[in-house]
CSV table of C-alpha atoms and ligand atoms in Angstrom, one decimal:
chain,number,residue,atom,x,y,z
A,1,MET,CA,-75.4,-24.0,13.5
A,2,LEU,CA,-74.6,-20.3,12.8
A,3,GLN,CA,-73.6,-19.8,9.1
A,4,TYR,CA,-71.0,-17.2,8.4
A,5,ASP,CA,-70.8,-15.1,5.3
A,6,PHE,CA,-67.1,-14.7,4.4
A,7,ASN,CA,-68.0,-12.9,1.2
A,8,GLN,CA,-69.1,-9.9,3.2
A,9,LEU,CA,-67.0,-6.8,2.6
A,10,ILE,CA,-66.1,-5.0,5.7
A,11,ASP,CA,-64.4,-1.6,5.5
A,12,ARG,CA,-61.3,-1.7,7.7
A,13,TYR,CA,-60.1,1.8,6.8
A,14,HIS,CA,-59.8,4.1,9.8
A,15,THR,CA,-59.7,1.2,12.3
A,16,ALA,CA,-55.9,1.7,12.8
A,17,SER,CA,-55.5,-1.5,10.9
A,18,GLU,CA,-51.8,-2.1,10.1
A,19,LYS,CA,-52.8,-3.9,6.9
A,20,TRP,CA,-55.1,-1.2,5.6
A,21,ASP,CA,-54.3,2.0,7.2
A,22,GLY,CA,-50.5,1.3,7.4
A,23,VAL,CA,-50.0,0.7,3.7
A,24,GLU,CA,-48.9,4.2,2.7
A,25,GLU,CA,-46.4,4.5,5.5
A,26,VAL,CA,-44.8,1.1,4.6
A,27,PHE,CA,-45.0,1.1,0.8
A,28,GLY,CA,-44.9,4.8,0.1
A,29,GLU,CA,-48.0,4.5,-2.1
A,30,SER,CA,-51.7,5.1,-1.4
A,31,ASP,CA,-54.7,3.3,-2.8
A,32,LEU,CA,-52.9,-0.1,-2.8
A,33,LEU,CA,-55.1,-3.2,-2.3
A,34,PRO,CA,-53.6,-4.7,0.8
A,35,LEU,CA,-52.9,-8.5,0.6
A,36,TRP,CA,-49.8,-8.5,2.8
A,37,VAL,CA,-50.0,-8.5,6.7
A,38,ALA,CA,-51.0,-11.9,8.1
A,39,ASP,CA,-54.5,-11.1,9.5
A,40,MET,CA,-57.9,-11.8,8.0
A,41,ASP,CA,-60.5,-9.5,6.5
A,42,PHE,CA,-63.2,-11.5,8.3
A,43,ARG,CA,-65.0,-10.8,11.5
A,44,SER,CA,-64.1,-13.1,14.4
A,45,PRO,CA,-66.6,-15.7,15.6
A,46,VAL,CA,-69.9,-14.3,16.9
A,47,PRO,CA,-69.4,-15.8,20.4
A,48,VAL,CA,-66.1,-14.0,20.7
A,49,ILE,CA,-67.6,-10.7,19.7
A,50,GLU,CA,-70.5,-11.2,22.0
A,51,ALA,CA,-68.2,-12.0,25.0
A,52,ILE,CA,-66.2,-8.9,24.3
A,53,LYS,CA,-69.3,-6.7,24.0
A,54,GLN,CA,-70.8,-8.1,27.2
A,55,ARG,CA,-67.5,-7.5,29.1
A,56,ALA,CA,-67.2,-4.0,27.6
A,57,GLU,CA,-70.7,-3.2,28.9
A,58,HIS,CA,-69.5,-3.9,32.4
A,59,GLY,CA,-67.3,-0.8,32.0
A,60,ILE,CA,-64.6,-1.6,34.5
A,61,PHE,CA,-61.3,-2.7,33.0
A,62,GLY,CA,-59.1,-3.1,35.9
A,63,TYR,CA,-56.2,-5.6,36.4
A,64,THR,CA,-57.3,-9.0,35.2
A,65,LEU,CA,-56.4,-12.5,36.1
A,66,ARG,CA,-56.2,-15.6,33.9
A,67,PRO,CA,-59.0,-17.7,35.3
A,68,GLU,CA,-58.8,-21.5,35.4
A,69,SER,CA,-61.5,-21.7,32.7
A,70,TYR,CA,-59.0,-20.0,30.3
A,71,TYR,CA,-56.4,-22.7,30.9
A,72,GLU,CA,-59.1,-25.4,30.5
A,73,ALA,CA,-60.1,-23.9,27.2
A,74,ILE,CA,-56.5,-24.1,25.9
A,75,ILE,CA,-56.1,-27.6,27.1
A,76,GLN,CA,-59.4,-28.8,25.6
A,77,TRP,CA,-58.7,-27.2,22.3
A,78,THR,CA,-55.2,-28.7,22.0
A,79,GLN,CA,-56.6,-32.1,22.9
A,80,LYS,CA,-59.5,-31.9,20.5
A,81,ARG,CA,-57.9,-30.4,17.5
A,82,HIS,CA,-54.3,-31.7,17.9
A,83,HIS,CA,-54.7,-34.8,20.0
A,84,TRP,CA,-52.1,-33.6,22.4
A,85,SER,CA,-52.7,-33.7,26.1
A,86,ILE,CA,-51.0,-30.8,27.8
A,87,GLN,CA,-51.0,-29.9,31.5
A,88,ARG,CA,-52.1,-26.7,33.1
A,89,GLU,CA,-48.7,-25.7,34.4
A,90,TRP,CA,-47.0,-26.1,31.1
A,91,ILE,CA,-48.9,-23.1,29.7
A,92,CYS,CA,-47.1,-19.9,30.0
A,93,PHE,CA,-48.3,-16.5,28.9
A,94,SER,CA,-46.7,-14.0,26.5
A,95,PRO,CA,-48.2,-10.9,24.9
A,96,GLY,CA,-47.3,-12.3,21.5
A,97,ILE,CA,-45.1,-15.0,19.9
A,98,VAL,CA,-42.5,-12.7,18.5
A,99,PRO,CA,-41.8,-11.2,22.0
A,100,ALA,CA,-41.6,-14.8,23.3
A,101,LEU,CA,-39.0,-15.7,20.6
A,102,SER,CA,-37.0,-12.6,21.5
A,103,PHE,CA,-36.9,-13.6,25.2
A,104,ILE,CA,-36.1,-17.2,24.3
A,105,VAL,CA,-33.1,-16.2,22.2
A,106,GLN,CA,-31.9,-13.9,25.0
A,107,HIS,CA,-32.3,-16.4,27.8
A,108,PHE,CA,-31.5,-19.7,26.1
A,109,SER,CA,-28.4,-18.6,24.3
A,110,LYS,CA,-25.5,-16.3,24.9
A,111,PRO,CA,-24.1,-13.5,22.7
A,112,GLY,CA,-22.2,-15.1,19.8
A,113,ASP,CA,-24.0,-18.5,20.1
A,114,LYS,CA,-25.4,-19.9,16.9
A,115,VAL,CA,-29.1,-20.0,16.2
A,116,LEU,CA,-30.5,-21.8,13.2
A,117,ILE,CA,-33.5,-21.0,11.1
A,118,GLN,CA,-34.9,-22.4,7.8
A,119,PRO,CA,-35.4,-19.7,5.2
A,120,PRO,CA,-37.3,-18.5,3.4
A,121,VAL,CA,-39.1,-17.8,6.7
A,122,TYR,CA,-41.0,-15.3,8.6
A,123,ALA,CA,-38.7,-12.3,8.9
A,124,PRO,CA,-38.7,-11.7,12.7
A,125,PHE,CA,-37.0,-15.2,13.1
A,126,ALA,CA,-33.7,-13.7,11.7
A,127,GLN,CA,-34.3,-10.4,13.4
A,128,VAL,CA,-34.6,-11.8,17.0
A,129,VAL,CA,-31.3,-13.6,16.4
A,130,THR,CA,-29.2,-10.8,15.0
A,131,ARG,CA,-30.7,-8.1,17.2
A,132,HIS,CA,-29.4,-9.8,20.3
A,133,GLY,CA,-25.9,-10.4,18.9
A,134,ARG,CA,-26.3,-14.1,18.2
A,135,GLU,CA,-24.9,-15.7,15.0
A,136,LEU,CA,-27.5,-16.5,12.4
A,137,VAL,CA,-27.1,-19.9,10.8
A,138,THR,CA,-29.4,-20.8,7.9
A,139,ASN,CA,-30.5,-24.2,6.7
A,140,PRO,CA,-32.4,-23.1,3.6
A,141,LEU,CA,-35.3,-25.2,2.5
A,142,GLN,CA,-35.0,-26.9,-0.8
A,143,TYR,CA,-37.5,-26.2,-3.5
A,144,THR,CA,-37.8,-29.0,-6.0
A,145,TYR,CA,-40.7,-30.0,-8.2
A,146,GLY,CA,-42.9,-27.2,-6.8
A,147,ARG,CA,-42.5,-28.4,-3.2
A,148,TYR,CA,-40.3,-27.3,-0.3
A,149,GLN,CA,-38.4,-29.9,1.8
A,150,MET,CA,-35.9,-29.7,4.6
A,151,ASP,CA,-32.3,-30.3,3.6
A,152,PHE,CA,-31.3,-32.8,6.3
A,153,ALA,CA,-27.8,-33.2,5.0
A,154,ASP,CA,-27.1,-29.5,5.3
A,155,LEU,CA,-29.0,-29.4,8.7
A,156,GLN,CA,-26.7,-32.2,10.1
A,157,GLN,CA,-23.6,-30.4,8.9
A,158,LYS,CA,-24.8,-27.1,10.4
A,159,LEU,CA,-25.8,-28.6,13.7
A,160,ASP,CA,-22.5,-30.3,14.0
A,161,HIS,CA,-20.9,-26.9,14.2
A,162,GLY,CA,-22.2,-25.9,17.6
A,163,VAL,CA,-25.8,-24.6,17.1
A,164,ARG,CA,-27.5,-23.8,20.4
A,165,LEU,CA,-31.1,-23.2,19.3
A,166,LEU,CA,-33.2,-24.0,16.3
A,167,ILE,CA,-36.3,-21.9,15.5
A,168,LEU,CA,-38.8,-24.1,13.6
A,169,CYS,CA,-41.8,-22.7,11.8
A,170,SER,CA,-44.5,-25.4,11.8
A,171,PRO,CA,-46.6,-25.0,9.7
A,172,HIS,CA,-44.3,-22.9,7.7
A,173,ASN,CA,-44.8,-19.3,6.8
A,174,PRO,CA,-44.4,-18.5,3.9
A,175,VAL,CA,-43.9,-21.8,2.0
A,176,GLY,CA,-47.1,-23.4,3.5
A,177,ARG,CA,-45.6,-26.7,4.4
A,178,VAL,CA,-47.3,-28.7,7.2
A,179,TRP,CA,-44.3,-30.8,8.2
A,180,THR,CA,-45.0,-34.5,8.5
A,181,LYS,CA,-44.4,-36.4,11.7
A,182,GLU,CA,-41.5,-38.2,10.0
A,183,GLU,CA,-39.8,-34.9,9.0
A,184,LEU,CA,-40.3,-33.5,12.5
A,185,THR,CA,-39.0,-36.7,14.1
A,186,ARG,CA,-35.9,-36.6,12.0
A,187,LEU,CA,-35.2,-33.0,12.8
A,188,GLY,CA,-36.0,-33.5,16.5
A,189,GLU,CA,-33.7,-36.5,16.8
A,190,MET,CA,-30.8,-34.6,15.2
A,191,CYS,CA,-31.4,-31.8,17.7
A,192,LEU,CA,-31.6,-34.1,20.7
A,193,GLU,CA,-28.4,-35.9,19.8
A,194,ARG,CA,-26.6,-32.6,19.8
A,195,ASN,CA,-28.4,-30.9,22.7
A,196,VAL,CA,-30.0,-28.2,20.5
A,197,LEU,CA,-33.2,-26.7,21.9
A,198,VAL,CA,-36.1,-26.6,19.5
A,199,VAL,CA,-38.4,-23.6,19.6
A,200,SER,CA,-41.4,-24.6,17.6
A,201,ASP,CA,-43.5,-21.7,16.4
A,202,GLU,CA,-46.9,-23.3,15.7
A,203,ILE,CA,-49.0,-20.1,15.4
A,204,HIS,CA,-50.5,-21.4,12.1
A,205,CYS,CA,-51.3,-24.9,13.5
A,206,ASP,CA,-55.0,-24.6,13.3
A,207,LEU,CA,-55.0,-23.4,9.7
A,208,VAL,CA,-54.4,-26.7,7.8
A,209,TYR,CA,-56.1,-27.8,4.6
A,210,LYS,CA,-58.0,-31.1,4.2
A,211,GLY,CA,-55.7,-34.0,3.8
A,212,TYR,CA,-52.9,-32.7,6.0
A,213,THR,CA,-52.4,-33.0,9.7
A,214,HIS,CA,-50.4,-30.7,12.0
A,215,THR,CA,-48.2,-32.6,14.5
A,216,PRO,CA,-47.3,-30.6,17.6
A,217,PHE,CA,-43.6,-31.0,18.1
A,218,GLY,CA,-43.9,-31.8,21.8
A,219,ALA,CA,-46.5,-34.5,21.1
A,220,ILE,CA,-44.0,-36.7,19.2
A,221,SER,CA,-42.2,-38.1,22.3
A,222,GLU,CA,-41.5,-37.4,25.9
A,223,ASP,CA,-37.8,-36.6,25.0
A,224,PHE,CA,-39.0,-34.1,22.4
A,225,ALA,CA,-41.5,-32.6,24.9
A,226,GLN,CA,-38.6,-32.0,27.3
A,227,ASN,CA,-36.4,-30.4,24.7
A,228,THR,CA,-38.8,-27.9,23.3
A,229,ILE,CA,-40.8,-24.7,23.7
A,230,ILE,CA,-44.0,-24.6,21.6
A,231,CYS,CA,-45.6,-21.3,20.7
A,232,THR,CA,-49.3,-21.3,19.9
A,233,SER,CA,-52.0,-18.6,19.8
A,234,PRO,CA,-55.6,-18.0,18.9
A,235,SER,CA,-54.5,-14.9,17.0
A,236,LYS,CA,-54.1,-16.3,13.5
A,237,THR,CA,-56.8,-18.9,13.9
A,238,PHE,CA,-59.6,-16.5,15.0
A,239,ASN,CA,-58.2,-13.2,13.8
A,240,LEU,CA,-57.3,-11.8,17.2
A,241,ALA,CA,-53.8,-10.6,16.6
A,242,GLY,CA,-54.6,-7.1,18.0
A,243,LEU,CA,-55.4,-8.6,21.4
A,244,HIS,CA,-51.8,-9.8,22.0
A,245,THR,CA,-52.4,-13.0,23.9
A,246,SER,CA,-50.4,-16.2,23.2
A,247,ASN,CA,-49.7,-19.6,24.7
A,248,ILE,CA,-46.1,-20.7,25.3
A,249,ILE,CA,-46.2,-24.3,26.1
A,250,ILE,CA,-43.2,-25.6,28.0
A,251,PRO,CA,-43.4,-29.2,29.5
A,252,ASN,CA,-39.8,-29.0,30.9
A,253,PRO,CA,-39.9,-27.4,34.4
A,254,ARG,CA,-36.4,-26.0,34.1
A,255,LEU,CA,-37.0,-24.3,30.8
A,256,ARG,CA,-40.3,-23.1,32.0
A,257,GLN,CA,-38.9,-21.5,35.0
A,258,ILE,CA,-36.3,-19.6,32.9
A,259,PHE,CA,-39.0,-18.4,30.5
A,260,LYS,CA,-41.4,-17.3,33.1
A,261,LYS,CA,-38.7,-15.4,34.9
A,262,ALA,CA,-37.8,-13.6,31.7
A,263,ILE,CA,-41.4,-12.5,31.2
A,264,GLU,CA,-41.7,-11.4,34.9
A,265,ASP,CA,-38.4,-9.6,34.8
A,266,HIS,CA,-40.0,-7.3,32.2
A,267,TYR,CA,-43.4,-7.2,34.1
A,268,LEU,CA,-45.1,-8.6,31.1
A,269,GLN,CA,-47.0,-11.4,32.8
A,270,PHE,CA,-50.1,-9.2,33.2
A,271,THR,CA,-53.1,-9.9,31.1
A,272,ASN,CA,-55.1,-7.9,28.6
A,273,THR,CA,-58.7,-8.2,29.8
A,274,PHE,CA,-60.1,-8.7,26.3
A,275,GLY,CA,-57.3,-11.0,25.1
A,276,VAL,CA,-57.9,-13.6,27.8
A,277,LEU,CA,-61.6,-13.4,27.3
A,278,ALA,CA,-61.4,-13.7,23.5
A,279,THR,CA,-58.9,-16.6,23.8
A,280,GLU,CA,-61.3,-18.6,26.0
A,281,SER,CA,-64.4,-17.9,24.0
A,282,ALA,CA,-62.7,-18.6,20.7
A,283,TYR,CA,-61.3,-22.0,21.9
A,284,ARG,CA,-64.6,-22.9,23.5
A,285,TYR,CA,-67.1,-21.7,20.9
A,286,GLY,CA,-65.2,-20.8,17.8
A,287,GLU,CA,-64.8,-24.3,16.2
A,288,SER,CA,-67.6,-24.1,13.7
A,289,TRP,CA,-66.5,-20.6,12.6
A,290,LEU,CA,-63.0,-22.0,12.0
A,291,ASP,CA,-64.2,-25.0,10.0
A,292,GLN,CA,-66.3,-22.7,7.8
A,293,CYS,CA,-63.4,-20.2,7.5
A,294,LEU,CA,-61.1,-23.0,6.4
A,295,GLU,CA,-63.6,-24.2,3.8
A,296,TYR,CA,-63.9,-20.6,2.4
A,297,VAL,CA,-60.1,-20.1,2.4
A,298,SER,CA,-59.5,-23.4,0.6
A,299,LYS,CA,-62.0,-22.3,-2.1
A,300,ASN,CA,-60.0,-19.0,-2.3
A,301,LEU,CA,-56.9,-21.1,-2.9
A,302,GLU,CA,-58.6,-23.0,-5.7
A,303,PHE,CA,-59.7,-19.8,-7.2
A,304,LEU,CA,-56.2,-18.3,-7.0
A,305,ILE,CA,-54.7,-21.4,-8.6
A,306,GLN,CA,-57.2,-21.5,-11.4
A,307,TYR,CA,-57.0,-17.7,-12.0
A,308,LEU,CA,-53.2,-17.8,-12.3
A,309,GLU,CA,-53.2,-20.9,-14.5
A,310,LYS,CA,-55.6,-19.3,-16.9
A,311,HIS,CA,-54.5,-15.6,-16.9
A,312,ILE,CA,-51.0,-15.3,-15.6
A,313,PRO,CA,-49.4,-18.8,-16.1
A,314,GLU,CA,-45.9,-17.3,-15.6
A,315,ILE,CA,-46.7,-17.1,-11.8
A,316,GLN,CA,-46.7,-20.5,-10.2
A,317,VAL,CA,-48.5,-21.2,-6.9
A,318,VAL,CA,-46.4,-23.1,-4.3
A,319,LYS,CA,-49.5,-25.0,-3.2
A,320,PRO,CA,-49.8,-24.6,0.6
A,321,GLU,CA,-50.8,-27.4,2.9
A,322,GLY,CA,-51.6,-25.0,5.7
A,323,THR,CA,-51.8,-21.2,6.4
A,324,TYR,CA,-53.8,-18.6,4.5
A,325,LEU,CA,-50.5,-17.2,3.1
A,326,VAL,CA,-49.6,-18.3,-0.4
A,327,TRP,CA,-46.0,-18.3,-1.8
A,328,LEU,CA,-45.9,-17.4,-5.5
A,329,ASP,CA,-43.0,-18.2,-7.7
A,330,CYS,CA,-42.7,-15.2,-10.1
A,331,ARG,CA,-39.4,-16.1,-11.6
A,332,ASN,CA,-40.8,-17.0,-15.0
A,333,LEU,CA,-42.0,-13.4,-15.4
A,334,GLY,CA,-38.3,-12.7,-16.2
A,335,MET,CA,-38.1,-9.6,-14.1
A,336,ASP,CA,-35.6,-8.8,-11.4
A,337,ALA,CA,-37.0,-8.4,-7.9
A,338,LYS,CA,-36.9,-4.6,-8.0
A,339,THR,CA,-38.8,-4.4,-11.3
A,340,LEU,CA,-41.4,-6.8,-10.0
A,341,HIS,CA,-41.8,-4.9,-6.8
A,342,GLN,CA,-42.3,-1.6,-8.7
A,343,LEU,CA,-44.8,-3.2,-11.1
A,344,LEU,CA,-46.9,-4.5,-8.2
A,345,LEU,CA,-46.8,-1.2,-6.4
A,346,LYS,CA,-47.0,1.4,-9.1
A,347,GLN,CA,-48.9,-0.3,-11.9
A,348,ALA,CA,-51.0,-3.1,-10.2
A,349,LYS,CA,-51.4,-1.1,-7.0
A,350,VAL,CA,-51.4,-4.1,-4.8
A,351,ALA,CA,-49.4,-4.6,-1.5
A,352,LEU,CA,-47.9,-8.1,-1.3
A,353,SER,CA,-45.0,-9.3,0.8
A,354,GLU,CA,-41.8,-9.2,-1.2
A,355,GLY,CA,-40.1,-12.6,-1.2
A,356,SER,CA,-36.6,-11.3,-0.2
A,357,THR,CA,-38.0,-10.1,3.1
A,358,PHE,CA,-38.1,-13.8,4.1
A,359,GLY,CA,-34.4,-14.2,3.3
A,360,GLN,CA,-32.4,-14.1,0.1
A,361,GLU,CA,-33.8,-17.5,-0.8
A,362,GLY,CA,-37.2,-15.7,-1.4
A,363,GLU,CA,-36.0,-13.5,-4.2
A,364,GLY,CA,-38.3,-13.8,-7.2
A,365,PHE,CA,-41.2,-14.9,-5.0
A,366,VAL,CA,-44.0,-12.9,-3.4
A,367,ARG,CA,-46.4,-13.8,-0.6
A,368,ILE,CA,-50.1,-13.2,-1.0
A,369,ASN,CA,-52.7,-13.3,1.9
A,370,ILE,CA,-55.9,-15.0,0.7
A,371,ALA,CA,-57.9,-14.6,4.0
A,372,CYS,CA,-60.2,-12.0,2.4
A,373,PRO,CA,-63.5,-12.0,0.6
A,374,ARG,CA,-63.1,-13.5,-2.8
A,375,SER,CA,-64.0,-10.3,-4.5
A,376,ILE,CA,-60.9,-8.6,-3.0
A,377,LEU,CA,-58.7,-11.5,-4.1
A,378,ARG,CA,-60.2,-11.3,-7.6
A,379,GLU,CA,-59.6,-7.6,-7.8
A,380,GLY,CA,-56.0,-8.1,-6.7
A,381,LEU,CA,-55.4,-10.7,-9.3
A,382,GLN,CA,-57.1,-8.6,-12.0
A,383,ARG,CA,-54.9,-5.7,-11.2
A,384,ILE,CA,-51.8,-7.8,-11.4
A,385,GLU,CA,-52.9,-9.4,-14.7
A,386,THR,CA,-53.5,-5.9,-16.3
A,387,ALA,CA,-50.2,-4.5,-15.0
A,388,ILE,CA,-48.3,-7.5,-16.5
A,389,LYS,CA,-50.1,-7.3,-19.8
A,390,ASN,CA,-49.5,-3.5,-20.0
A,391,CYS,CA,-45.8,-3.9,-19.5
A,392,ARG,CA,-45.4,-6.5,-22.3
B,1,PLP,C1,-44.7,-17.8,12.0
B,1,PLP,C2,-45.2,-16.6,12.8
B,1,PLP,N1,-44.9,-16.4,14.0
B,1,PLP,C3,-45.4,-15.3,14.7
B,1,PLP,C4,-46.2,-14.4,14.1
B,1,PLP,C5,-46.7,-13.2,14.9
B,1,PLP,O1,-46.9,-13.6,16.2
B,1,PLP,P1,-47.4,-12.5,17.3
B,1,PLP,O2,-48.3,-11.5,16.6
B,1,PLP,O3,-48.0,-13.3,18.3
B,1,PLP,O4,-46.1,-11.8,17.8
B,1,PLP,C6,-46.5,-14.6,12.8
B,1,PLP,C7,-47.4,-13.6,12.1
B,1,PLP,O5,-47.5,-13.6,10.9
B,1,PLP,C8,-46.1,-15.7,12.1
B,1,PLP,O6,-46.4,-16.0,10.8
């Protein structure tokens, strides 16, 4: 079996990388160590790179179909990794999950309708709701004893007031929860009873730490399957975000027809030659890379926890159950959000995702991306430690 070296430092500058080359434009500072955008500083699995190289050698990049073998690869992966048997016709294409969420909001709700999200959560969830003139309803997660939970009493009350759509983040970015089957069942039943469509963004579903299991929302029951749109993708799993190819799984034929029409009305059904190829080869041949990657990232997580405990105990790790994104509780530093932000940028020279960008519930927190060589993570933590010591 091919062994991967995730310690390898790969220079990503001048590759038009949003994470590395886009830092200055976003943060207004140069020479920041980028630990923000949710992609990895690791090369994708060798079979994916080889498949792309071989295809590139062919030299003709005309209009491309999605072959049957592409669908088979998605079906087999979902069965093998998530024990969910999906059908070929359920799989719809979108050039990304955020565009899919945007279409879903537009086509499964009307202006003024209520759409519910559970902050602190991935920022585009709120954006796709408000951008299209829908009313944003929040069911904030509760943070108690270092763990986030859903607030079901609040959820029930909010759903009772005419919510049309619920956008679920499962596993959850940024708090790292891998929702249990019981939690999802409770949420799903509440939605079924009130005729609320559940859009389950499962982009992080393959990135789950040992001891936790991701439950696809649509796998829980036939009723749930008929009342959901599930969004998955190889992009986070295999570091393919730049190829813009995602899988929107819709078992319900009526919902599927509406979604497909929305995509077709914008002529977005066409495929990126490399995206389709990479998806298929990653799902077919990328499993051992993923297992090794998860092992490495979980060691990074241990390293992060130990480093902070020893050197910056005021920062507490909200221990993730999945995702390579870690939510850090910085409130014991006793700084307001602006001071913390300035300290990280100007003194520590690190680019992290500011907590409040995930909703006001995230104030006092930051999100760090640990899918990088350990030396980069160490450097980032050392910079933060020094900056904090210097400001005391
Ligand atoms: C929960 C979630 N959904 C969607 C995305 C982005 O999806 P895409 O690049 O396919 O639009 C991200 C990226 O971080 C994410 O965390």
